[in-house]
Amino acid sequence: MGDKVIAIDGPAASGKSTVAELIADKLSVPYINTGNMYRAVTLFALDSGVDLKNNCSDAAFDELLQKLQLDYKRNASGIYEIELNGEFPGNGIRSPEVASYVSPVAALPVVRAWLSQKQRDFASLGMIVMEGRDIGTVIFPESKFKFFLTATPEARARRRLGQDGENFDGATLESVAAAIAERDRIDSTREVAPLKPAGDAEIVDTTDMTIDEVVDYITGRILNNDSSRNDLPGAVC
Ligand code: CDP
């Protein structure tokens, strides 16, 4: 079933979320942002008083996860949004504090096992766009549509600096670039499901592309390659 998942992976601030959401919209399929799931777990841990600076361990999360109910539900506009113990956490998951702890949390095997199972369950929705770090490599390796988005570190830092509410006060291009580089380092060197392109993923360098160009390019690749889905909007066959 997972062969119908459109997997969009890539490093921090590579533009995945923006384009993945627009691609899903264009194809009229659900969009699932798995980064938000790791962020929600991190937010819950911080709100529960876990000292993530000194005690970011499987042991700290074993019990905590039993108290966490994480779902993806349609919000009032019909968009799938993450729900944390019955409530939409909104922008809380995008705070710079959550961003600074999410990569160590996402490296924990207990957390990955817990979230991976939930992510695989989305295959029951049929064709979806799922965005993250390991969708093409680990969650849905059978996917027929795998894209790995990249951009230069400078372009990514510029994009993140332009995102309201996601940076510490006084952030500069240098400090944002350093924070992104640190997350990339942790994400790509962890033992479980490290960030890397799947062998059969198409790598898309978005440095000099506009959002619309990336969306049109990827949507075109999907429509041209999926002759079985002539019900998709814009399909030519
Ligand atoms: O939006 P941004 O590019 O900053 O990152 P995100 O997609 O929200 O992901 C936040 C963090 O969650 C990443 O840096 C990874 O540590 C982790 N993550 C992961 O390990 N596996 C995924 N499938 C998605 C996110």
mmCIF file of C-alpha atoms and ligand atoms in Angstrom:
data_model
loop_
_atom_site.group_PDB
_atom_site.id
_atom_site.type_symbol
_atom_site.label_atom_id
_atom_site.label_comp_id
_atom_site.label_asym_id
_atom_site.label_seq_id
_atom_site.Cartn_x
_atom_site.Cartn_y
_atom_site.Cartn_z
ATOM 1 C CA MET A 1 0.000 0.000 0.000
ATOM 2 C CA GLY A 2 2.893 2.308 0.745
ATOM 3 C CA ASP A 3 3.821 2.389 -2.945
ATOM 4 C CA LYS A 4 1.275 5.184 -3.392
ATOM 5 C CA VAL A 5 2.972 7.437 -0.850
ATOM 6 C CA ILE A 6 4.756 10.461 -2.300
ATOM 7 C CA ALA A 7 7.878 10.682 -0.137
ATOM 8 C CA ILE A 8 9.518 14.090 0.202
ATOM 9 C CA ASP A 9 12.661 14.045 2.328
ATOM 10 C CA GLY A 10 15.465 16.477 2.917
ATOM 11 C CA PRO A 11 17.437 18.462 5.491
ATOM 12 C CA ALA A 12 16.194 21.284 7.711
ATOM 13 C CA ALA A 13 14.820 24.378 5.971
ATOM 14 C CA SER A 14 15.149 22.885 2.501
ATOM 15 C CA GLY A 15 11.618 24.062 1.733
ATOM 16 C CA LYS A 16 9.998 20.647 2.091
ATOM 17 C CA SER A 17 6.992 21.672 4.156
ATOM 18 C CA THR A 18 5.930 24.509 1.911
ATOM 19 C CA VAL A 19 6.195 22.559 -1.307
ATOM 20 C CA ALA A 20 4.868 19.282 0.109
ATOM 21 C CA GLU A 21 1.696 21.005 1.277
ATOM 22 C CA LEU A 22 1.183 22.687 -2.096
ATOM 23 C CA ILE A 23 1.821 19.460 -3.995
ATOM 24 C CA ALA A 24 -0.746 17.644 -1.846
ATOM 25 C CA ASP A 25 -3.196 20.455 -2.486
ATOM 26 C CA LYS A 26 -2.634 20.293 -6.235
ATOM 27 C CA LEU A 27 -3.125 16.537 -6.305
ATOM 28 C CA SER A 28 -6.058 16.702 -3.833
ATOM 29 C CA VAL A 29 -4.473 14.163 -1.492
ATOM 30 C CA PRO A 30 -3.740 14.372 2.275
ATOM 31 C CA TYR A 31 -0.469 15.882 3.457
ATOM 32 C CA ILE A 32 1.391 14.511 6.476
ATOM 33 C CA ASN A 33 4.338 16.396 7.969
ATOM 34 C CA THR A 34 6.304 13.879 10.063
ATOM 35 C CA GLY A 35 8.676 16.570 11.364
ATOM 36 C CA ASN A 36 5.696 17.982 13.239
ATOM 37 C CA MET A 37 5.275 14.624 14.975
ATOM 38 C CA TYR A 38 8.864 14.723 16.274
ATOM 39 C CA ARG A 39 8.330 18.353 17.233
ATOM 40 C CA ALA A 40 5.102 17.507 19.106
ATOM 41 C CA VAL A 41 6.864 14.783 21.112
ATOM 42 C CA THR A 42 9.622 17.288 21.950
ATOM 43 C CA LEU A 43 7.113 19.951 22.991
ATOM 44 C CA PHE A 44 5.287 17.456 25.184
ATOM 45 C CA ALA A 45 8.550 16.449 26.877
ATOM 46 C CA LEU A 46 9.488 20.084 27.541
ATOM 47 C CA ASP A 47 5.995 20.876 28.865
ATOM 48 C CA SER A 48 6.176 17.786 31.083
ATOM 49 C CA GLY A 49 9.363 19.089 32.684
ATOM 50 C CA VAL A 50 11.819 16.597 31.159
ATOM 51 C CA ASP A 51 15.323 18.014 31.363
ATOM 52 C CA LEU A 52 16.205 17.445 27.713
ATOM 53 C CA LYS A 53 19.546 19.154 28.077
ATOM 54 C CA ASN A 54 20.847 16.586 30.553
ATOM 55 C CA ASN A 55 18.473 13.669 30.216
ATOM 56 C CA CYS A 56 17.553 13.067 26.600
ATOM 57 C CA SER A 57 17.406 9.274 26.734
ATOM 58 C CA ASP A 58 15.168 6.356 25.809
ATOM 59 C CA ALA A 59 14.542 5.872 29.542
ATOM 60 C CA ALA A 60 13.147 9.405 29.849
ATOM 61 C CA PHE A 61 10.681 8.750 27.023
ATOM 62 C CA ASP A 62 9.581 5.190 27.830
ATOM 63 C CA GLU A 63 7.053 6.310 30.417
ATOM 64 C CA LEU A 64 6.334 9.699 28.906
ATOM 65 C CA LEU A 65 5.103 8.245 25.604
ATOM 66 C CA GLN A 66 2.498 6.239 27.481
ATOM 67 C CA LYS A 67 0.920 9.531 28.518
ATOM 68 C CA LEU A 68 0.957 10.965 25.022
ATOM 69 C CA GLN A 69 -1.898 10.639 22.573
ATOM 70 C CA LEU A 70 -0.732 11.835 19.169
ATOM 71 C CA ASP A 71 -3.108 11.939 16.216
ATOM 72 C CA TYR A 72 -3.458 13.612 12.884
ATOM 73 C CA LYS A 73 -6.944 15.047 12.531
ATOM 74 C CA ARG A 74 -8.592 17.287 9.984
ATOM 75 C CA ASN A 75 -8.880 20.840 11.308
ATOM 76 C CA ALA A 76 -11.814 23.180 10.599
ATOM 77 C CA SER A 77 -10.421 23.845 7.102
ATOM 78 C CA GLY A 78 -10.168 20.130 6.325
ATOM 79 C CA ILE A 79 -6.343 20.115 6.549
ATOM 80 C CA TYR A 80 -4.652 17.288 8.478
ATOM 81 C CA GLU A 81 -3.102 18.816 11.568
ATOM 82 C CA ILE A 82 -1.301 17.238 14.472
ATOM 83 C CA GLU A 83 -3.304 16.785 17.666
ATOM 84 C CA LEU A 84 -1.511 16.416 20.988
ATOM 85 C CA ASN A 85 -3.600 14.912 23.784
ATOM 86 C CA GLY A 86 -6.789 16.117 22.141
ATOM 87 C CA GLU A 87 -5.650 19.632 21.235
ATOM 88 C CA PHE A 88 -4.052 21.252 18.210
ATOM 89 C CA PRO A 89 -0.694 22.607 19.497
ATOM 90 C CA GLY A 90 -0.520 25.153 16.659
ATOM 91 C CA ASN A 91 2.678 27.167 16.387
ATOM 92 C CA GLY A 92 4.041 25.880 19.706
ATOM 93 C CA ILE A 93 5.767 23.068 17.837
ATOM 94 C CA ARG A 94 7.617 25.561 15.607
ATOM 95 C CA SER A 95 9.277 27.480 18.461
ATOM 96 C CA PRO A 96 13.081 27.884 18.392
ATOM 97 C CA GLU A 97 13.285 26.050 21.723
ATOM 98 C CA VAL A 98 11.563 22.975 20.299
ATOM 99 C CA ALA A 99 13.797 23.217 17.204
ATOM 100 C CA SER A 100 16.908 23.189 19.365
ATOM 101 C CA TYR A 101 15.946 19.907 21.077
ATOM 102 C CA VAL A 102 14.079 18.040 18.351
ATOM 103 C CA SER A 103 17.071 16.392 16.655
ATOM 104 C CA PRO A 104 18.435 14.711 19.816
ATOM 105 C CA VAL A 105 14.881 13.552 20.613
ATOM 106 C CA ALA A 106 14.423 12.219 17.065
ATOM 107 C CA ALA A 107 17.646 10.217 17.380
ATOM 108 C CA LEU A 108 16.203 8.114 20.235
ATOM 109 C CA PRO A 109 15.238 4.574 19.116
ATOM 110 C CA VAL A 110 12.201 4.504 21.447
ATOM 111 C CA VAL A 111 10.797 7.699 19.946
ATOM 112 C CA ARG A 112 11.483 6.605 16.365
ATOM 113 C CA ALA A 113 9.846 3.213 16.853
ATOM 114 C CA TRP A 114 6.758 4.837 18.384
ATOM 115 C CA LEU A 115 6.331 7.400 15.610
ATOM 116 C CA SER A 116 7.334 5.118 12.718
ATOM 117 C CA GLN A 117 4.429 2.804 13.457
ATOM 118 C CA LYS A 118 1.978 5.708 13.424
ATOM 119 C CA GLN A 119 3.448 6.964 10.153
ATOM 120 C CA ARG A 120 3.113 3.573 8.456
ATOM 121 C CA ASP A 121 -0.556 3.465 9.444
ATOM 122 C CA PHE A 122 -1.197 6.409 7.106
ATOM 123 C CA ALA A 123 -0.746 4.060 4.137
ATOM 124 C CA SER A 124 -4.412 3.188 4.654
ATOM 125 C CA LEU A 125 -5.299 6.669 3.320
ATOM 126 C CA GLY A 126 -4.055 5.661 -0.153
ATOM 127 C CA MET A 127 -2.186 8.303 -2.083
ATOM 128 C CA ILE A 128 -0.711 10.874 0.316
ATOM 129 C CA VAL A 129 2.216 13.268 0.428
ATOM 130 C CA MET A 130 4.434 12.464 3.413
ATOM 131 C CA GLU A 131 7.354 14.664 4.282
ATOM 132 C CA GLY A 132 10.334 14.021 6.568
ATOM 133 C CA ARG A 133 13.860 12.613 6.750
ATOM 134 C CA ASP A 134 13.434 8.828 6.375
ATOM 135 C CA ILE A 135 10.175 8.399 4.463
ATOM 136 C CA GLY A 136 11.836 7.075 1.310
ATOM 137 C CA THR A 137 14.499 5.062 3.121
ATOM 138 C CA VAL A 138 12.718 3.504 6.124
ATOM 139 C CA ILE A 139 9.011 4.314 6.464
ATOM 140 C CA PHE A 140 7.871 3.621 2.881
ATOM 141 C CA PRO A 141 10.869 2.222 0.964
ATOM 142 C CA GLU A 142 8.345 0.743 -1.496
ATOM 143 C CA SER A 143 7.122 4.223 -2.511
ATOM 144 C CA LYS A 144 7.191 4.834 -6.264
ATOM 145 C CA PHE A 145 7.600 8.584 -5.820
ATOM 146 C CA LYS A 146 10.663 9.660 -3.852
ATOM 147 C CA PHE A 147 12.118 13.139 -3.857
ATOM 148 C CA PHE A 148 15.006 14.473 -1.799
ATOM 149 C CA LEU A 149 15.092 18.268 -1.586
ATOM 150 C CA THR A 150 18.359 20.091 -1.028
ATOM 151 C CA ALA A 151 19.593 23.689 -1.120
ATOM 152 C CA THR A 152 22.858 25.317 -0.172
ATOM 153 C CA PRO A 153 23.380 25.967 3.566
ATOM 154 C CA GLU A 154 23.184 29.708 2.909
ATOM 155 C CA ALA A 155 19.891 29.500 1.027
ATOM 156 C CA ARG A 156 18.437 27.338 3.787
ATOM 157 C CA ALA A 157 19.588 29.736 6.531
ATOM 158 C CA ARG A 158 18.070 32.660 4.624
ATOM 159 C CA ARG A 159 14.758 30.846 4.290
ATOM 160 C CA ARG A 160 14.636 29.918 7.985
ATOM 161 C CA LEU A 161 15.569 33.455 9.083
ATOM 162 C CA GLY A 162 12.591 34.707 7.088
ATOM 163 C CA GLN A 163 10.133 32.468 8.940
ATOM 164 C CA ASP A 164 8.351 34.420 11.675
ATOM 165 C CA GLY A 165 8.305 32.878 15.138
ATOM 166 C CA GLU A 166 10.901 30.203 14.333
ATOM 167 C CA ASN A 167 14.050 32.035 15.445
ATOM 168 C CA PHE A 168 15.459 33.200 18.757
ATOM 169 C CA ASP A 169 15.400 36.992 19.299
ATOM 170 C CA GLY A 170 18.465 38.585 17.730
ATOM 171 C CA ALA A 171 19.081 35.641 15.397
ATOM 172 C CA THR A 172 21.474 36.325 12.527
ATOM 173 C CA LEU A 173 22.201 34.505 9.286
ATOM 174 C CA GLU A 174 25.284 33.023 10.986
ATOM 175 C CA SER A 175 23.480 31.823 14.129
ATOM 176 C CA VAL A 176 20.635 30.303 12.102
ATOM 177 C CA ALA A 177 23.107 28.596 9.741
ATOM 178 C CA ALA A 178 24.960 27.163 12.747
ATOM 179 C CA ALA A 179 21.741 25.819 14.307
ATOM 180 C CA ILE A 180 20.718 24.201 11.018
ATOM 181 C CA ALA A 181 24.188 22.691 10.552
ATOM 182 C CA GLU A 182 24.025 21.187 14.031
ATOM 183 C CA ARG A 183 20.619 19.614 13.332
ATOM 184 C CA ASP A 184 21.892 18.244 10.008
ATOM 185 C CA ARG A 185 24.881 16.753 11.793
ATOM 186 C CA ILE A 186 22.743 14.985 14.411
ATOM 187 C CA ASP A 187 20.107 13.902 11.845
ATOM 188 C CA SER A 188 22.603 12.442 9.393
ATOM 189 C CA THR A 189 24.900 10.703 11.877
ATOM 190 C CA ARG A 190 22.323 9.023 14.145
ATOM 191 C CA GLU A 191 22.266 5.229 14.159
ATOM 192 C CA VAL A 192 18.572 4.728 13.469
ATOM 193 C CA ALA A 193 17.167 6.008 10.159
ATOM 194 C CA PRO A 194 19.773 8.690 9.441
ATOM 195 C CA LEU A 195 18.962 11.504 7.044
ATOM 196 C CA LYS A 196 20.075 10.473 3.549
ATOM 197 C CA PRO A 197 18.509 10.140 0.117
ATOM 198 C CA ALA A 198 17.090 6.736 -0.802
ATOM 199 C CA GLY A 199 19.067 5.079 -3.588
ATOM 200 C CA ASP A 200 16.093 5.498 -5.922
ATOM 201 C CA ALA A 201 15.130 9.047 -4.870
ATOM 202 C CA GLU A 202 15.315 11.967 -7.252
ATOM 203 C CA ILE A 203 17.438 14.749 -5.787
ATOM 204 C CA VAL A 204 16.038 18.223 -6.410
ATOM 205 C CA ASP A 205 18.368 21.161 -5.709
ATOM 206 C CA THR A 206 15.996 24.025 -4.929
ATOM 207 C CA THR A 207 18.639 26.717 -4.339
ATOM 208 C CA ASP A 208 17.759 28.701 -7.441
ATOM 209 C CA MET A 209 14.151 27.589 -7.820
ATOM 210 C CA THR A 210 11.017 29.400 -6.685
ATOM 211 C CA ILE A 211 8.443 27.521 -4.622
ATOM 212 C CA ASP A 212 6.114 27.329 -7.632
ATOM 213 C CA GLU A 213 8.884 25.948 -9.818
ATOM 214 C CA VAL A 214 9.607 23.156 -7.323
ATOM 215 C CA VAL A 215 5.902 22.359 -6.936
ATOM 216 C CA ASP A 216 5.299 22.288 -10.698
ATOM 217 C CA TYR A 217 8.392 20.198 -11.325
ATOM 218 C CA ILE A 218 7.575 17.529 -8.741
ATOM 219 C CA THR A 219 3.871 17.441 -9.590
ATOM 220 C CA GLY A 220 4.771 17.012 -13.250
ATOM 221 C CA ARG A 221 7.087 14.117 -12.454
ATOM 222 C CA ILE A 222 4.347 12.411 -10.445
ATOM 223 C CA LEU A 223 1.623 12.879 -13.064
ATOM 224 C CA ASN A 224 3.853 11.739 -15.916
ATOM 225 C CA ASN A 225 4.932 8.654 -14.036
ATOM 226 C CA ASP A 226 1.597 7.533 -12.718
ATOM 227 C CA SER A 227 -0.553 6.454 -15.609
ATOM 228 C CA SER A 228 -2.743 4.490 -13.179
ATOM 229 C CA ARG A 229 -4.035 7.715 -11.648
ATOM 230 C CA ASN A 230 -5.869 9.407 -14.489
ATOM 231 C CA ASP A 231 -8.316 10.688 -11.893
ATOM 232 C CA LEU A 232 -5.663 13.041 -10.509
ATOM 233 C CA PRO A 233 -6.333 16.697 -11.334
ATOM 234 C CA GLY A 234 -4.212 17.777 -14.282
ATOM 235 C CA ALA A 235 -3.447 14.206 -15.349
ATOM 236 C CA VAL A 236 -2.951 13.969 -19.070
ATOM 237 C CA CYS A 237 -3.667 10.294 -19.569
HETATM 238 O O1 CDP B 1 10.908 22.173 9.311
HETATM 239 P P1 CDP B 1 12.322 21.718 9.486
HETATM 240 O O2 CDP B 1 12.985 21.490 8.174
HETATM 241 O O3 CDP B 1 13.091 22.582 10.402
HETATM 242 O O4 CDP B 1 12.331 20.326 10.232
HETATM 243 P P2 CDP B 1 11.141 19.331 10.478
HETATM 244 O O5 CDP B 1 10.753 18.663 9.198
HETATM 245 O O6 CDP B 1 10.075 20.019 11.236
HETATM 246 O O7 CDP B 1 11.826 18.209 11.387
HETATM 247 C C1 CDP B 1 12.286 18.510 12.696
HETATM 248 C C2 CDP B 1 13.247 17.419 13.130
HETATM 249 O O8 CDP B 1 12.538 16.198 13.305
HETATM 250 C C3 CDP B 1 14.388 17.071 12.187
HETATM 251 O O9 CDP B 1 15.513 17.905 12.317
HETATM 252 C C4 CDP B 1 14.702 15.642 12.586
HETATM 253 O O10 CDP B 1 15.537 15.615 13.707
HETATM 254 C C5 CDP B 1 13.344 15.093 12.985
HETATM 255 N N1 CDP B 1 12.711 14.279 11.937
HETATM 256 C C6 CDP B 1 13.132 12.991 11.781
HETATM 257 O O11 CDP B 1 14.071 12.562 12.436
HETATM 258 N N2 CDP B 1 12.492 12.158 10.923
HETATM 259 C C7 CDP B 1 11.477 12.599 10.187
HETATM 260 N N3 CDP B 1 10.855 11.751 9.367
HETATM 261 C C8 CDP B 1 11.042 13.926 10.302
HETATM 262 C C9 CDP B 1 11.694 14.762 11.186
#
